[in-house]
């Protein structure tokens, strides 16, 4: 498949040709590579760009289009004359060639093709660090689904928003307090093109919002074979509020958030239509895109269907994945709030206000109940699923009132457990090791347990060498980053340089990195400060790496970071603990690969899935986790460590129990087993667990298994 397929293909070809003009002839193929993120999960891709100019590559944040545009002609000519580089470029070009035939994924009962794909709608996508339109786990999952759909030859298009300022960045001051700031992204510097219509003018769609007809345009970003269409309202035709809609991810202003939902859901359908795409299935990934149901209802009515038949048609092609087991995560809005922003949309779609509001309520007839996107999505979909077995149970009981009097066990909400895109998350040393032992094309067979059987025969020394390399690479990166973080916030030189001296590439390293929501309970690690400090400074020391952003309004979570910082003066702590600012895809990639242990302490049952532990598992990092989200499905007593997942209303008592369980495990098993070495200095018992972890987590929590589950269990219409 060349870039010319799918709407916007012509625009992409033009952009590629323009970029190729900037390149010496022998390098012109780089332009093709640059305009498709396929390079980012192809072995050698990142390395090839980095080898051209490591400093600039880093400064450009891994954005190959900006990188090439900024690179001087002299260096390009030098590379063009370098036979070694030409060979490596040829190899990469062959590996990212999407015209290679793939066995296509087919969903029974659906005629999928380019014009009738699965439309995947989501408010955020974490495809690559250079495309900053994500905040965390939901985006990481969405990015991984697109990449896996591409690898599996599934006809899918993504729909999202092109945020000009994305999600906030985090800075910590010397007192440990989090500050937020936003930076602007110019989409013209990204591997993205504006989709034009048949006359060559930028394609337009519009959505009535408040009393404005908000106009949008569409950017196309290629994720392998899957085009991701990003909607953008920052256009001169719109007023300042209209332009602001696609400015920030999870904008704090509630009316703007509703407007974003309208652009994503309604604008998404209109943009697809304008591009001639008629999806076979609309996959709403979380509720943000739920308003698309109203647009499709209006279409069905215009085609002559009566009211009930029109809703039937909407449901027949909608599937919904819920990700939020926390009531507060499923926002609701009053009738006034909704009608002031979306009233004109309801009217122009021919839906009366009361029905518009009622479909978003749990009890439609209760006019005092606020409305939300999740009930609307549930009601508009023929299939609803959670993202782990346990989350499926939680979702059934949470949404039972919407299905009353159906008993909880019979509530029609299933689950597809999340998975992660192995080629994106496995670090080079582990990828090399797996390629040698599983056969180079193993990712195509990743969901088959037999693929992972040879892991049992990887010799200890090879496995340990790969794990040591991963840890050492990470520590090198962390040191540089942590020193910069400390200098920037104005710490003393001694404290800043302590990282350089004491973070140790040979020391057992435990990572805790996640969104700093209170339920993730990072505070448990420091709840027993004395015990923590003892571990850090003992004769078999360990070191901790932390990262995570707190929601700008979540002062409680910010105080946890501050408490952690207050311990920095304690003896032996400064060089054994680092908090990495601004947790994002780049930080995540290093940490999930280089740590020895990955900690996760959610308050059960509030973790829907948790995918960072899967990323860790695929890298041979051992999980220590509360049995919540995905971990009850994965943990078998041989492949990591577990802390009770029981629910307890007495949260303080539960916190105390879980803190002591965590430290018991660390003191009695994790630390001694890591240090138990044979005559060759190899930790045999530890490595046996690493093998078990790879073998059990690899096949079941890779995105290949997940997307296959959607293709076989969720997308096919139930006949
Ligand atoms: C994978 C990932 C997440 C999700 O991790 P959890 O286990 O759900 O905490 C969040 N943020 C980033 C940047 C990720 O890569």
XYZ file of C-alpha atoms and ligand atoms in Angstrom:
734
model
C 0.000 0.000 0.000
C 1.532 3.329 -0.960
C 0.769 6.669 0.575
C -1.658 7.460 -2.235
C -4.368 5.248 -0.809
C -6.902 6.559 1.686
C -8.206 10.122 1.628
C -5.356 12.594 1.862
C -2.994 10.261 -0.005
C -2.382 12.840 -2.708
C -1.577 15.449 -0.080
C 0.835 13.099 1.573
C 2.549 12.287 -1.726
C 3.007 15.991 -2.360
C 4.513 16.576 1.088
C 6.857 13.615 0.634
C 7.971 14.921 -2.758
C 8.642 18.345 -1.260
C 10.715 16.898 1.541
C 12.573 14.672 -0.938
C 13.507 17.848 -2.860
C 15.470 18.971 0.191
C 17.468 15.742 0.171
C 20.384 14.646 -1.993
C 19.225 12.032 -4.525
C 20.593 8.958 -2.745
C 18.741 9.947 0.430
C 15.379 10.796 -1.124
C 13.791 7.611 0.235
C 14.163 9.126 3.705
C 11.239 11.424 2.929
C 8.930 8.435 2.587
C 10.199 6.992 5.833
C 9.742 10.325 7.621
C 6.060 10.665 6.765
C 4.976 7.382 8.307
C 5.536 6.508 11.975
C 6.175 2.907 10.932
C 9.912 3.672 11.319
C 9.367 4.213 15.041
C 8.553 0.564 15.729
C 10.846 -0.914 13.102
C 14.207 -2.141 14.425
C 16.919 0.250 13.306
C 14.544 3.146 12.563
C 15.311 5.359 15.516
C 18.982 4.377 15.349
C 19.235 5.387 11.703
C 17.891 8.902 12.278
C 19.920 9.306 15.465
C 23.098 8.327 13.617
C 22.619 11.216 11.194
C 22.988 13.835 13.954
C 22.359 12.639 17.526
C 22.099 16.091 19.106
C 19.673 17.440 16.565
C 17.618 14.234 16.608
C 17.122 14.668 20.316
C 16.386 18.383 20.045
C 13.757 17.658 17.408
C 12.115 15.219 19.809
C 12.385 12.431 17.269
C 10.291 14.294 14.673
C 11.894 13.211 11.384
C 10.267 15.879 9.198
C 11.549 18.760 11.277
C 14.872 16.942 11.648
C 15.419 16.645 7.912
C 14.255 20.198 7.216
C 16.643 21.593 9.799
C 19.656 19.552 8.837
C 22.332 21.375 6.915
C 23.049 20.455 3.311
C 26.655 19.755 4.142
C 25.829 16.961 6.557
C 23.238 15.533 4.152
C 25.771 15.441 1.327
C 28.239 13.756 3.629
C 25.671 11.063 4.440
C 24.764 10.681 0.776
C 28.386 9.813 0.069
C 28.578 7.340 2.964
C 28.194 3.792 1.647
C 27.549 2.367 5.105
C 24.685 4.779 5.652
C 23.236 3.972 2.225
C 23.162 0.285 3.131
C 21.435 0.922 6.431
C 18.942 3.226 4.750
C 18.171 0.577 2.123
C 17.606 -1.974 4.855
C 15.248 0.300 6.731
C 13.370 1.237 3.556
C 12.856 -2.456 2.838
C 11.650 -3.080 6.381
C 9.113 -0.253 6.395
C 7.821 -1.053 2.913
C 4.067 -1.282 3.374
C 3.484 -2.762 -0.059
C 4.629 -6.060 1.363
C 1.581 -8.281 1.371
C 0.127 -9.084 4.786
C -2.415 -11.642 5.708
C -5.423 -9.404 6.246
C -7.485 -9.562 9.400
C -11.097 -10.196 8.564
C -14.009 -9.821 10.944
C -16.768 -12.337 10.233
C -19.841 -10.787 8.664
C -18.133 -7.501 7.787
C -16.896 -6.484 4.350
C -14.024 -4.340 5.437
C -12.064 -2.344 2.925
C -10.485 1.055 2.624
C -13.845 2.789 2.154
C -15.571 0.686 4.809
C -13.043 0.367 7.615
C -13.336 0.174 11.365
C -13.419 3.819 12.458
C -11.620 4.083 15.788
C -12.543 7.270 17.662
C -10.571 8.465 20.660
C -9.747 11.770 22.332
C -6.023 11.005 22.549
C -3.355 8.977 20.784
C 0.150 8.224 21.968
C 1.753 7.214 18.691
C 5.134 8.785 19.279
C 6.670 11.385 21.587
C 6.932 13.822 18.658
C 3.132 13.914 18.259
C 2.071 15.368 21.616
C -1.655 14.671 21.539
C -1.876 12.310 24.503
C -1.848 12.396 28.272
C -1.415 8.810 29.435
C -2.752 5.288 29.433
C -5.817 5.822 27.218
C -3.667 7.406 24.533
C -0.953 4.773 24.828
C -3.566 2.083 24.311
C -5.124 3.871 21.333
C -1.723 4.339 19.691
C -0.915 0.678 20.233
C -4.235 -0.414 18.706
C -3.588 1.580 15.521
C -0.065 0.155 15.202
C -1.245 -3.379 15.770
C -4.148 -2.949 13.327
C -1.548 -1.873 10.794
C 0.701 -4.868 11.499
C -2.285 -7.223 11.227
C -3.605 -5.704 8.009
C -6.897 -4.699 9.620
C -8.775 -1.985 7.732
C -8.950 0.755 10.320
C -8.838 4.532 10.371
C -8.270 6.558 13.527
C -10.132 9.770 14.311
C -8.948 12.221 16.958
C -8.192 15.880 17.582
C -5.104 17.847 16.571
C -4.404 19.665 19.834
C -2.213 22.692 19.288
C -1.009 22.707 22.897
C -1.701 19.106 23.851
C -1.421 18.091 27.478
C 0.396 20.059 30.129
C 4.068 19.635 30.935
C 5.225 19.211 34.482
C 7.890 21.105 36.359
C 8.693 20.562 40.028
C 10.087 23.459 42.047
C 12.655 23.121 44.837
C 9.876 22.729 47.402
C 8.578 19.732 45.476
C 5.461 21.511 44.215
C 4.232 20.720 40.692
C 3.732 23.512 38.168
C 2.116 23.122 34.780
C 2.866 24.755 31.481
C 1.793 24.203 27.904
C 3.860 24.422 24.747
C 2.483 24.973 21.263
C 2.989 22.489 18.482
C 2.955 23.649 14.917
C 1.345 20.774 12.981
C 3.128 21.957 9.862
C 6.373 20.760 11.391
C 4.947 17.301 12.052
C 4.727 14.319 9.726
C 1.159 15.465 9.059
C -0.653 16.864 6.016
C -3.892 18.782 5.587
C -6.420 16.683 3.684
C -7.701 18.503 0.600
C -10.886 17.997 -1.413
C -11.247 17.255 -5.125
C -10.565 20.889 -6.025
C -7.367 20.884 -3.993
C -8.765 23.141 -1.268
C -8.463 22.069 2.370
C -11.422 19.865 3.149
C -13.860 21.460 5.581
C -16.548 20.200 7.930
C -18.647 22.121 10.397
C -20.446 21.500 13.669
C -22.989 23.821 15.312
C -21.693 24.648 18.771
C -23.394 27.233 20.950
C -24.420 29.886 18.417
C -21.464 29.373 16.093
C -21.038 27.043 13.160
C -17.577 25.844 14.058
C -15.511 24.938 11.006
C -12.781 22.325 11.050
C -10.069 20.897 8.848
C -8.451 17.465 8.866
C -4.809 16.459 9.293
C -3.633 13.029 8.252
C -0.839 11.268 10.134
C 0.202 7.817 8.947
C 0.626 5.062 11.491
C 1.833 2.249 9.266
C -1.103 1.249 7.066
C -3.592 3.071 9.284
C -4.304 6.738 8.606
C -5.020 8.806 11.697
C -7.296 11.763 10.922
C -6.933 14.631 13.372
C -9.581 17.338 13.452
C -8.546 20.929 13.955
C -10.714 24.002 14.534
C -7.906 26.549 14.806
C -9.028 28.327 11.643
C -9.518 32.017 10.831
C -13.177 31.318 9.954
C -13.900 30.616 13.617
C -14.230 33.012 16.536
C -11.726 32.840 19.387
C -13.752 30.243 21.288
C -14.196 28.060 18.221
C -10.462 28.235 17.560
C -9.698 27.289 21.148
C -11.710 24.031 21.023
C -8.879 21.858 19.743
C -6.240 23.649 21.704
C -5.754 21.598 24.892
C -6.291 17.965 25.736
C -8.746 17.581 28.645
C -9.332 21.310 28.769
C -10.421 22.431 32.231
C -13.362 24.497 30.985
C -16.426 22.227 30.972
C -18.157 23.969 28.083
C -15.033 23.674 25.962
C -14.856 19.997 26.843
C -18.411 19.501 25.584
C -17.456 21.381 22.432
C -14.479 19.020 21.992
C -16.819 16.046 22.291
C -19.020 17.551 19.584
C -16.066 18.118 17.254
C -14.716 14.606 17.847
C -18.034 12.739 17.676
C -20.140 14.769 15.247
C -17.263 16.419 13.397
C -15.584 13.030 13.156
C -18.531 11.493 11.307
C -18.909 14.550 9.068
C -15.208 14.596 8.217
C -15.240 10.897 7.338
C -18.282 11.450 5.140
C -16.644 14.414 3.421
C -13.702 12.133 2.653
C -15.999 9.455 1.254
C -15.425 6.993 4.110
C -18.417 4.949 5.257
C -17.204 2.930 8.244
C -18.450 -0.610 8.775
C -18.057 -0.159 12.528
C -17.570 2.849 14.777
C -15.397 1.908 17.731
C -15.809 4.482 20.500
C -12.722 4.174 22.658
C -13.980 5.750 25.889
C -17.061 7.962 25.944
C -15.610 11.209 24.575
C -16.778 10.485 21.025
C -20.293 9.357 22.037
C -22.059 12.303 20.360
C -21.321 10.597 17.053
C -24.459 8.558 17.790
C -26.650 11.642 17.301
C -25.058 12.496 13.987
C -25.591 8.982 12.704
C -29.138 8.954 14.040
C -29.833 12.142 12.075
C -28.340 10.534 8.945
C -30.503 7.455 9.398
C -33.627 9.595 9.818
C -32.777 11.549 6.656
C -32.498 8.271 4.786
C -36.142 7.600 5.671
C -35.925 5.331 8.701
C -38.386 5.874 11.521
C -37.224 6.808 14.995
C -36.713 3.296 16.370
C -35.239 1.876 13.192
C -32.806 4.796 13.065
C -31.515 4.050 16.571
C -31.340 0.393 15.621
C -29.099 1.278 12.710
C -26.852 3.407 14.911
C -26.466 0.586 17.431
C -25.835 -2.044 14.789
C -22.571 -0.369 13.778
C -21.338 0.998 17.130
C -19.113 -0.692 19.680
C -17.960 0.963 22.877
C -14.980 0.346 25.146
C -15.210 1.840 28.628
C -12.004 2.513 30.561
C -13.170 4.203 33.721
C -14.056 2.271 36.870
C -14.177 5.487 38.900
C -17.523 7.257 39.041
C -15.830 10.676 38.992
C -14.091 9.743 35.756
C -17.455 9.514 34.035
C -18.279 13.201 34.010
C -21.844 14.402 33.932
C -23.346 17.704 32.870
C -26.524 19.538 33.834
C -29.274 20.099 31.270
C -28.380 23.818 31.148
C -24.719 23.125 30.496
C -25.480 20.677 27.730
C -28.167 22.682 26.019
C -26.209 25.913 26.042
C -23.332 24.285 24.149
C -25.082 21.524 22.223
C -28.702 22.747 21.964
C -28.232 23.992 18.406
C -26.665 20.656 17.473
C -29.684 18.782 18.869
C -32.117 21.039 17.020
C -30.288 20.880 13.708
C -30.060 17.081 14.023
C -33.825 16.862 14.486
C -33.605 15.479 18.016
C -35.736 17.037 20.696
C -33.914 18.418 23.708
C -35.468 15.992 26.139
C -34.399 12.910 24.162
C -30.922 14.419 23.699
C -30.546 14.725 27.475
C -32.340 11.476 28.353
C -29.981 9.247 26.388
C -27.124 10.438 28.557
C -28.857 9.609 31.837
C -28.774 6.336 33.733
C -32.511 6.688 34.358
C -33.735 8.401 31.191
C -37.043 9.509 32.697
C -35.449 11.229 35.710
C -35.275 14.810 34.528
C -33.250 15.897 37.532
C -30.397 13.550 36.649
C -27.411 15.075 34.839
C -26.291 13.531 31.539
C -22.969 11.976 30.619
C -21.163 10.593 27.620
C -20.771 7.082 29.072
C -24.513 6.275 29.377
C -24.996 7.751 25.903
C -22.253 5.515 24.518
C -23.565 2.407 26.305
C -27.076 3.031 25.037
C -25.888 3.631 21.473
C -23.693 0.557 21.109
C -24.449 -3.055 20.265
C -21.368 -4.152 22.176
C -19.872 -2.710 25.356
C -16.641 -3.950 26.878
C -14.279 -3.210 29.739
C -10.508 -3.595 29.491
C -9.718 -6.497 31.861
C -11.668 -9.388 33.310
C -11.933 -7.680 36.665
C -12.876 -4.355 35.082
C -15.638 -6.166 33.168
C -17.102 -7.244 36.518
C -16.742 -3.765 37.981
C -18.361 -2.200 34.920
C -21.298 -4.623 35.050
C -22.042 -3.711 38.623
C -21.344 -0.007 38.100
C -23.713 0.281 35.130
C -26.336 -2.261 36.274
C -28.831 0.524 37.089
C -28.810 1.450 33.417
C -29.949 -2.088 32.561
C -32.350 -2.574 35.502
C -33.972 -4.907 36.296
C -31.339 -7.138 34.647
C -29.250 -8.667 37.447
C -25.599 -7.624 37.560
C -24.214 -10.944 36.284
C -26.367 -10.626 33.182
C -25.561 -7.013 32.335
C -24.347 -7.135 28.712
C -20.869 -5.701 29.276
C -17.992 -7.999 28.363
C -14.259 -7.423 28.470
C -11.290 -7.442 26.132
C -8.172 -7.272 28.241
C -5.754 -4.632 27.030
C -2.465 -5.509 25.444
C 0.592 -3.540 24.386
C 2.311 -3.252 21.017
C 5.415 -5.382 21.497
C 7.612 -3.854 18.747
C 7.031 -0.378 20.216
C 7.800 -1.239 23.810
C 10.551 -3.855 23.779
C 13.961 -2.204 24.140
C 16.743 -2.984 21.629
C 18.771 -5.340 23.868
C 15.716 -7.474 24.645
C 14.458 -7.291 21.056
C 17.815 -8.541 19.830
C 17.712 -11.392 22.323
C 14.152 -12.386 21.387
C 14.905 -12.120 17.656
C 17.765 -14.565 18.116
C 15.754 -17.080 20.096
C 12.203 -16.766 18.773
C 12.986 -16.220 15.086
C 13.160 -12.771 13.499
C 9.498 -12.568 12.467
C 8.209 -13.531 15.917
C 6.064 -10.365 16.432
C 3.655 -11.661 13.779
C 3.192 -14.767 15.968
C 3.329 -12.968 19.304
C -0.093 -14.092 20.543
C 0.721 -17.792 20.133
C 2.114 -19.237 23.394
C 4.272 -21.599 21.311
C 6.164 -18.570 19.982
C 7.453 -17.904 23.494
C 8.441 -21.494 24.342
C 12.105 -21.032 23.296
C 12.381 -18.413 26.064
C 12.690 -21.355 28.470
C 15.980 -22.286 26.798
C 17.641 -18.855 26.733
C 20.879 -19.322 28.717
C 21.171 -17.396 31.966
C 24.232 -15.466 30.857
C 22.573 -14.183 27.677
C 19.393 -13.197 29.453
C 21.306 -11.457 32.205
C 23.491 -9.648 29.681
C 20.398 -8.254 27.939
C 18.796 -7.222 31.233
C 22.017 -5.591 32.402
C 22.363 -3.712 29.125
C 18.767 -2.467 29.412
C 19.331 -1.271 32.987
C 22.660 0.377 32.160
C 21.263 2.209 29.130
C 18.384 3.462 31.232
C 20.582 4.629 34.109
C 22.782 6.556 31.663
C 19.714 8.271 30.291
C 18.164 8.878 33.721
C 21.344 10.419 35.127
C 21.550 13.001 32.422
C 17.879 13.752 32.598
C 17.727 13.897 36.407
C 20.702 16.250 36.622
C 19.063 18.569 34.124
C 15.776 18.435 36.049
C 17.574 19.312 39.286
C 19.654 22.120 37.790
C 16.624 23.619 36.087
C 14.721 23.811 39.325
C 17.662 25.516 40.982
C 18.932 22.776 43.297
C 22.444 22.998 44.706
C 25.192 21.518 42.564
C 26.000 18.886 45.178
C 22.476 17.511 45.152
C 22.242 17.683 41.372
C 25.493 15.834 40.897
C 24.633 13.200 43.482
C 22.658 11.365 40.798
C 25.731 11.121 38.638
C 27.770 9.667 41.477
C 25.376 7.265 43.018
C 22.593 6.034 40.746
C 24.224 2.758 39.952
C 23.823 0.642 36.809
C 24.378 -2.535 38.850
C 21.911 -1.844 41.643
C 18.467 -3.432 41.848
C 16.179 -0.743 40.438
C 12.496 -0.419 41.257
C 10.274 1.816 39.123
C 7.009 3.475 40.058
C 5.760 5.614 37.220
C 2.153 6.470 36.603
C -0.395 9.190 36.607
C -0.408 10.629 40.120
C -4.070 10.057 40.759
C -4.748 9.422 44.435
C -6.060 5.926 43.743
C -2.698 4.931 42.263
C -1.342 5.326 45.823
C 2.245 6.281 45.146
C 2.212 7.530 48.729
C 2.413 3.943 50.012
C 6.071 3.825 49.013
C 6.888 6.618 51.438
C 4.229 5.848 54.032
C 6.839 4.015 56.095
C 9.769 6.339 55.444
C 12.061 4.617 57.904
C 11.632 1.242 56.234
C 12.104 2.787 52.796
C 15.294 4.547 53.826
C 16.609 1.313 55.357
C 16.122 -0.451 52.027
C 17.811 2.335 50.105
C 20.881 2.486 52.271
C 21.284 -1.150 53.354
C 24.274 -3.291 52.441
C 22.255 -4.789 49.583
C 20.913 -1.436 48.415
C 18.145 -0.796 45.978
C 17.255 2.373 44.124
C 13.874 3.874 43.249
C 12.839 5.735 40.140
C 9.613 7.710 40.222
C 7.690 9.642 37.598
C 4.148 10.886 37.201
C 2.036 13.933 36.551
C -0.740 15.048 38.887
C -3.883 16.568 37.413
C -3.487 20.382 37.611
C -6.435 20.600 40.023
C -5.443 17.627 42.169
C -3.649 19.246 45.107
C -3.771 16.047 47.132
C -1.715 14.250 44.477
C 0.678 17.199 44.280
C 1.223 16.980 48.023
C 2.366 13.361 47.626
C 5.137 14.470 45.287
C 6.029 17.180 47.750
C 6.264 14.676 50.606
C 8.564 12.522 48.505
C 10.767 15.535 47.919
C 10.866 16.328 51.611
C 12.787 13.082 52.129
C 15.537 14.023 49.734
C 17.817 15.267 52.488
C 17.785 11.954 54.367
C 21.075 10.055 54.512
C 21.688 7.922 51.444
C 18.518 9.011 49.656
C 19.685 11.657 47.197
C 21.739 9.263 45.143
C 19.319 6.335 45.339
C 16.083 8.006 44.352
C 15.236 10.056 41.317
C 11.939 11.659 40.417
C 11.792 12.201 36.676
C 9.727 15.177 35.659
C 7.134 15.198 32.929
C 6.262 11.495 32.614
C 5.580 10.855 28.932
C 6.142 8.194 26.271
C 9.889 8.727 26.274
C 10.220 8.404 30.040
C 7.875 5.414 30.003
C 9.861 3.630 27.301
C 13.108 3.888 29.232
C 11.670 2.945 32.595
C 9.539 -0.045 31.564
C 12.596 -1.517 29.873
C 15.420 -0.716 32.261
C 14.035 -1.285 35.752
C 14.296 -4.703 37.406
C 10.980 -4.402 39.197
C 7.838 -2.508 38.257
C 5.586 -1.476 41.110
C 1.864 -0.851 40.925
C -0.235 -0.045 43.981
C -3.737 0.962 42.840
C -6.579 0.935 45.337
C -8.725 -2.033 44.262
C -10.918 -2.101 42.271
C -10.072 1.249 40.707
C -7.452 0.136 38.167
C -9.283 -0.700 34.937
C -6.319 -2.432 33.369
C -2.908 -0.813 33.796
C -0.764 -1.352 30.742
C 2.650 -0.196 31.954
C 3.104 -3.490 33.818
C 2.537 -5.351 30.537
C 5.199 -3.209 28.868
C 7.532 -4.060 31.731
C 6.682 -7.756 31.510
C 7.529 -7.861 27.792
C 10.977 -6.518 28.677
C 11.677 -9.108 31.348
C 10.966 -6.662 34.186
C 9.224 -8.336 37.139
C 5.942 -6.894 38.419
C 5.137 -6.275 42.072
C 1.502 -5.325 41.961
C -1.765 -5.224 43.807
C -4.081 -7.836 42.269
C -6.195 -5.344 40.367
C -6.757 -4.525 36.692
C -4.873 -6.959 34.439
C -2.668 -8.525 37.133
C -5.165 -11.137 38.480
C -5.281 -12.550 34.920
C -1.514 -12.688 34.621
C -0.104 -13.500 38.050
C 0.459 -17.227 38.616
C 2.869 -17.321 41.573
C 5.952 -17.826 39.404
C 6.065 -14.696 37.246
C 6.193 -11.772 39.678
C 4.748 -10.751 43.042
C 1.250 -9.935 44.202
C -0.344 -7.901 46.965
C -3.951 -8.620 47.935
C -6.591 -7.113 45.662
C -9.401 -7.161 48.231
C -11.784 -4.236 48.491
C -11.899 -2.538 51.887
C -13.960 0.473 52.875
C -11.441 1.249 55.613
C -8.908 2.733 53.247
C -6.466 3.772 55.966
C -6.237 0.224 57.296
C -5.903 -1.117 53.765
C -3.106 1.351 53.034
C -1.232 0.182 56.125
C -1.626 -3.486 55.201
C -0.540 -2.920 51.618
C 2.465 -0.814 52.634
C 3.686 -3.530 54.922
C 2.970 -6.230 52.316
C 5.005 -4.245 49.788
C 8.005 -3.916 52.086
C 7.723 -7.535 53.248
C 8.000 -8.649 49.631
C 10.863 -6.300 48.882
C 12.828 -7.271 51.993
C 12.137 -11.011 52.032
C 12.060 -11.979 48.371
C 12.868 -9.257 45.864
C 16.156 -8.078 47.374
C 17.516 -11.499 48.484
C 16.581 -13.226 45.224
C 18.184 -10.522 43.129
C 21.409 -10.985 45.089
C 21.376 -14.764 45.149
C 24.170 -15.495 42.635
C 25.794 -18.668 41.344
C 29.517 -19.210 40.822
C 29.336 -17.184 37.606
C 27.644 -14.284 39.361
C 24.272 -14.986 37.772
C 21.003 -14.680 39.706
C 19.500 -18.008 38.583
C 16.327 -17.827 40.603
C 15.657 -14.289 39.426
C 16.242 -15.188 35.793
C 13.889 -18.165 36.077
C 11.170 -15.713 37.107
C 12.082 -13.398 34.234
C 11.628 -16.300 31.818
C 8.276 -17.206 33.351
C 7.220 -13.578 33.140
C 8.142 -13.327 29.439
C 6.443 -16.623 28.627
C 3.211 -15.883 30.442
C 2.872 -12.153 29.736
C 4.244 -12.167 26.171
C 1.472 -14.077 24.394
C -1.451 -12.906 26.501
C -0.831 -9.211 26.959
C 0.550 -8.206 23.587
C -1.631 -6.035 21.362
C -1.754 -8.843 18.787
C -3.934 -10.878 21.157
C -6.022 -7.806 22.001
C -6.720 -6.717 18.425
C -7.465 -10.329 17.486
C -10.004 -10.404 20.323
C -11.697 -7.313 18.902
C -11.656 -8.812 15.415
C -13.163 -12.130 16.496
C -15.370 -11.117 19.416
C -16.390 -7.459 19.197
C -16.416 -6.219 15.598
C -18.420 -9.038 13.963
C -22.126 -8.263 14.023
C -24.096 -10.701 16.175
C -26.361 -12.338 13.683
C 1.570 2.855 29.320
C 1.486 4.257 29.758
C 0.543 4.638 30.716
C -0.416 3.656 31.350
O 0.186 3.018 32.415
P -0.606 2.503 33.699
O -0.046 1.176 33.958
O -2.056 2.471 33.363
O -0.304 3.478 34.764
C 0.508 5.957 31.114
N 1.343 6.881 30.588
C 2.259 6.558 29.673
C 3.151 7.615 29.134
C 2.356 5.242 29.209
O 3.256 4.926 28.272
